[in-house]
Coordinates of C-alpha atoms and ligand atoms in Angstrom, one line a residue:
M1 CA 4.8 3.4 -53.1
T2 CA 2.4 1.4 -50.9
N3 CA 1.3 2.3 -47.4
N4 CA 2.6 -1.0 -46.1
N5 CA 3.4 -0.8 -42.4
I6 CA 2.7 2.9 -42.4
Y7 CA 1.1 4.1 -39.2
F8 CA -2.1 6.1 -39.3
I9 CA -2.8 7.1 -35.7
A10 CA -6.0 9.0 -34.9
N11 CA -5.8 11.3 -32.0
W12 CA -9.3 12.3 -31.2
K13 CA -8.4 14.7 -28.4
M14 CA -11.5 15.8 -26.4
F15 CA -14.0 14.8 -29.1
G16 CA -16.5 12.0 -29.4
S17 CA -19.6 10.8 -27.6
T18 CA -21.0 7.3 -27.0
K19 CA -22.5 7.5 -30.5
S20 CA -19.1 7.9 -32.1
V21 CA -18.4 4.2 -32.1
N22 CA -20.7 4.0 -35.2
S23 CA -18.3 6.3 -37.1
L24 CA -15.8 3.5 -37.1
N25 CA -17.8 1.2 -39.4
K26 CA -16.3 2.4 -42.7
V27 CA -12.8 2.4 -41.4
I28 CA -13.2 -1.1 -40.1
S29 CA -14.3 -2.3 -43.5
Y30 CA -11.5 -0.4 -45.1
S31 CA -9.0 -2.0 -42.7
K32 CA -10.1 -5.4 -43.9
I33 CA -9.2 -4.8 -47.5
K34 CA -7.0 -7.7 -48.5
K35 CA -3.3 -6.6 -48.8
L36 CA -3.9 -3.4 -46.8
K37 CA -0.9 -3.4 -44.4
A38 CA -1.3 0.1 -43.0
K39 CA -1.4 0.1 -39.2
I40 CA -4.5 1.9 -38.0
I41 CA -4.7 3.0 -34.4
Y42 CA -7.4 5.1 -32.7
C43 CA -6.7 7.1 -29.5
P44 CA -10.1 8.3 -28.4
P45 CA -10.8 9.9 -25.0
Y46 CA -10.6 7.6 -22.0
T47 CA -14.4 7.4 -21.9
L48 CA -14.5 5.7 -25.3
I49 CA -11.6 3.3 -25.1
K50 CA -13.6 0.3 -24.0
S51 CA -16.3 0.7 -26.7
F52 CA -13.7 1.3 -29.4
V53 CA -11.9 -1.9 -28.3
N54 CA -15.1 -3.9 -28.5
K55 CA -16.0 -2.4 -31.8
T56 CA -12.7 -3.2 -33.4
K57 CA -12.3 -6.6 -31.9
N58 CA -12.4 -8.5 -35.2
S59 CA -10.2 -6.1 -37.2
N60 CA -6.6 -5.1 -37.3
I61 CA -7.3 -1.7 -35.8
E62 CA -5.8 -1.1 -32.4
I63 CA -6.7 1.3 -29.6
G64 CA -4.8 3.6 -27.4
A65 CA -5.1 6.4 -24.9
Q66 CA -4.0 10.0 -25.0
D67 CA -2.1 10.2 -21.8
C68 CA -1.4 8.3 -18.5
H69 CA -0.3 8.9 -15.0
V70 CA 3.3 8.6 -13.8
Q71 CA 2.3 5.7 -11.5
P72 CA 1.8 2.6 -13.5
K73 CA -0.9 0.9 -11.3
Y74 CA -3.2 2.3 -8.7
G75 CA -3.0 5.1 -6.2
P76 CA -4.7 8.1 -4.5
F77 CA -4.6 10.4 -7.5
T78 CA -8.0 11.9 -8.1
G79 CA -9.0 12.2 -11.7
A80 CA -6.0 10.2 -13.0
I81 CA -5.8 7.2 -15.2
S82 CA -2.9 4.7 -15.0
S83 CA -1.3 2.6 -17.6
K84 CA -2.7 -0.5 -15.9
M85 CA -6.2 0.8 -16.3
I86 CA -5.6 1.6 -20.0
K87 CA -4.4 -2.0 -20.5
D88 CA -7.3 -3.4 -18.5
L89 CA -9.6 -1.6 -21.0
G90 CA -7.8 -3.3 -23.9
G91 CA -5.7 -0.3 -24.9
K92 CA -2.4 -1.2 -26.4
F93 CA -0.9 2.3 -27.0
V94 CA -0.6 5.6 -25.2
I95 CA 0.3 9.0 -26.5
I96 CA 2.7 10.8 -24.1
G97 CA 4.1 14.3 -24.2
H98 CA 1.6 15.8 -26.7
S99 CA 2.1 19.5 -26.8
E100 CA -1.4 20.1 -25.6
T101 CA -0.4 18.3 -22.4
R102 CA 3.1 19.7 -22.0
L103 CA 2.0 22.7 -19.8
E104 CA 1.4 20.2 -16.9
N105 CA 4.2 17.9 -18.0
D106 CA 7.9 18.6 -18.1
N107 CA 10.4 16.2 -19.7
K108 CA 11.1 14.6 -16.4
K109 CA 7.4 13.8 -15.8
I110 CA 7.1 12.6 -19.4
N111 CA 10.1 10.3 -18.8
S112 CA 8.3 8.8 -15.8
K113 CA 5.1 8.4 -17.7
I114 CA 6.9 6.5 -20.5
K115 CA 8.4 4.2 -17.8
S116 CA 5.0 3.6 -16.3
A117 CA 3.6 2.7 -19.8
L118 CA 6.5 0.4 -20.6
D119 CA 6.1 -1.3 -17.2
E120 CA 2.6 -2.2 -18.3
K121 CA 3.8 -3.3 -21.7
L122 CA 2.0 -0.6 -23.5
N123 CA 3.3 0.9 -26.8
V124 CA 4.3 4.6 -26.4
I125 CA 3.8 7.4 -28.9
L126 CA 6.2 10.1 -27.6
C127 CA 5.3 13.5 -29.1
I128 CA 8.1 16.1 -29.6
G129 CA 8.1 19.3 -31.5
E130 CA 9.2 22.9 -31.4
K131 CA 7.0 26.0 -30.9
L132 CA 6.9 28.8 -33.5
I133 CA 9.2 30.9 -31.3
D134 CA 11.8 28.2 -31.1
K135 CA 11.7 27.8 -34.9
K136 CA 12.1 31.6 -35.4
K137 CA 15.1 31.6 -33.0
N138 CA 16.6 28.6 -34.8
K139 CA 16.3 26.5 -31.7
T140 CA 14.4 23.6 -33.3
K141 CA 17.2 21.1 -33.0
F142 CA 18.0 22.2 -29.5
V143 CA 14.4 21.6 -28.4
L144 CA 14.0 18.3 -30.2
R145 CA 17.2 17.0 -28.8
K146 CA 16.3 18.0 -25.2
Q147 CA 12.8 16.5 -25.5
L148 CA 14.2 13.3 -26.9
L149 CA 17.1 12.8 -24.5
Q150 CA 15.3 13.9 -21.3
G151 CA 12.1 12.1 -22.3
L152 CA 13.9 8.8 -23.0
K153 CA 16.5 9.1 -20.2
N154 CA 17.6 5.8 -18.7
L155 CA 15.3 3.8 -21.0
K156 CA 17.2 0.8 -22.4
N157 CA 14.7 -0.9 -24.7
L158 CA 12.9 1.5 -27.0
S159 CA 11.4 -1.2 -29.2
K160 CA 7.9 -0.2 -28.0
V161 CA 8.4 3.5 -28.4
I162 CA 7.3 5.4 -31.5
I163 CA 8.4 9.1 -31.9
A164 CA 5.9 11.5 -33.3
Y165 CA 7.4 14.8 -34.6
E166 CA 4.7 17.4 -34.2
P167 CA 5.8 21.0 -34.7
V168 CA 3.4 22.9 -32.4
W169 CA 2.8 25.6 -35.0
S170 CA 1.5 22.9 -37.4
I171 CA -1.1 21.5 -35.1
G172 CA -4.6 22.6 -36.2
T173 CA -3.3 25.5 -38.3
G174 CA -3.4 24.0 -41.8
I175 CA 0.3 24.8 -42.1
I176 CA 2.9 22.0 -42.6
P177 CA 6.7 22.2 -42.7
T178 CA 8.4 22.4 -46.0
E179 CA 9.5 19.1 -47.5
N180 CA 13.1 20.1 -46.9
D181 CA 12.6 21.1 -43.2
L182 CA 10.6 17.9 -42.5
K183 CA 13.3 15.7 -44.0
K184 CA 16.0 17.5 -42.1
N185 CA 14.2 17.3 -38.8
I186 CA 13.2 13.7 -39.1
R187 CA 16.8 12.9 -40.0
F188 CA 18.0 14.8 -37.0
I189 CA 15.7 12.9 -34.7
R190 CA 16.9 9.6 -36.2
N191 CA 20.6 10.6 -35.8
T192 CA 20.0 11.8 -32.2
L193 CA 18.6 8.5 -31.3
K194 CA 21.5 6.7 -33.0
I195 CA 24.2 8.9 -31.5
S196 CA 22.8 8.5 -28.0
K197 CA 22.9 4.7 -28.6
K198 CA 19.1 4.6 -28.2
F199 CA 17.1 2.4 -30.5
T200 CA 18.1 2.9 -34.1
K201 CA 15.1 1.3 -35.6
S202 CA 12.5 3.6 -33.9
K203 CA 9.5 4.5 -36.0
I204 CA 9.2 8.2 -36.6
L205 CA 5.8 9.7 -37.4
Y206 CA 4.8 13.2 -38.5
G207 CA 1.8 15.0 -37.0
G208 CA 0.2 18.4 -37.7
S209 CA -2.5 19.4 -40.1
V210 CA -2.3 16.1 -42.1
N211 CA -5.2 16.1 -44.6
P212 CA -6.2 14.5 -47.9
K213 CA -4.6 17.4 -49.8
N214 CA -1.1 17.2 -48.4
I215 CA -0.8 13.5 -47.8
K216 CA 0.7 12.7 -51.2
N217 CA 3.5 15.2 -50.7
L218 CA 4.1 14.0 -47.1
M219 CA 4.4 10.4 -48.4
R220 CA 7.2 11.5 -50.7
I221 CA 9.4 12.0 -47.7
D222 CA 10.8 8.6 -47.5
N223 CA 12.0 8.6 -43.9
I224 CA 8.6 9.1 -42.4
D225 CA 7.0 5.9 -40.9
G226 CA 3.5 7.3 -40.6
F227 CA 1.2 10.0 -39.3
L228 CA -0.5 11.2 -36.1
I229 CA -3.7 12.8 -37.2
G230 CA -6.0 15.0 -35.2
G231 CA -9.0 16.8 -36.6
A232 CA -9.0 14.9 -39.9
S233 CA -9.2 11.6 -38.2
T234 CA -12.5 12.2 -36.5
N235 CA -14.3 12.2 -39.8
E236 CA -14.1 8.6 -41.2
K237 CA -14.5 9.6 -44.8
I238 CA -11.7 12.1 -44.6
F239 CA -9.5 9.6 -42.6
I240 CA -10.1 6.9 -45.2
D241 CA -9.4 9.4 -48.0
I242 CA -6.0 10.2 -46.4
M243 CA -5.2 6.5 -46.3
K244 CA -6.3 5.9 -49.8
K245 CA -4.4 8.9 -51.1
S246 CA -1.3 7.7 -49.3
I247 CA -1.1 4.9 -51.9
N248 CA 0.3 5.8 -55.3
Ligands
13P301 P1 -4.3 18.2 -36.3 O1 -4.1 17.0 -37.3 O2 -5.7 18.5 -36.0 O3 -3.4 19.3 -36.8 O4 -3.7 17.7 -34.9 C1 -2.4 17.1 -34.9 C2 -2.2 16.5 -33.6 O5 -2.1 17.2 -32.6 C3 -2.2 15.0 -33.5 O6 -1.7 14.6 -32.3

């Protein structure tokens, strides 16, 4: 298997300083390897978007943000960043609905944020995933379905929406779902999109404790289109190691 067209999206969360831009050097070189068709996207904090865009200008790496406001353009919203502002910085993607932001964001608000991002022609990475308590109560499918259908409500064209399945209990814990559960849940997400006549070709990624040790096993799951990677993506050697190990 190759990693052609497989997404490797780095979610830096609240990490990184102005010096961090130098830690892209090796990844930029790696991205230029002839025949490498993996799609590499960095989502640093807002403060670093512009410098990451400049740094990756002559490479295939693209840059995104980790959230956006419900209003696509400008407005009296102290502390907020809009999709238009992300675009203005050169960002092409935005993560919406990450579990670390869901305390302040219900599915309705997430739906509005997705609309705002699509209005500005950004690509959206919609995160969905069950908490441990949901899993224990056998409510995973119920939660995923609700997050998908409410998050994507009234959206007709989902060609710019990528779904990232991130079980909350997997994030930062070192624990990943069993191969069987992951296959099952990704298939469920795909079928839910299909049944609701949403976009049937949506890319579906996995996120949660992806690392160089588990990537080979994760790559064996043939219905996964890529990975949303937190901690391991902030270290360029480890990030490259993950990408290298994803190729058999
Ligand atoms: P970790 O890879 O650190 O578990 O984080 C996953 C995540 O939340 C990516 O969005």
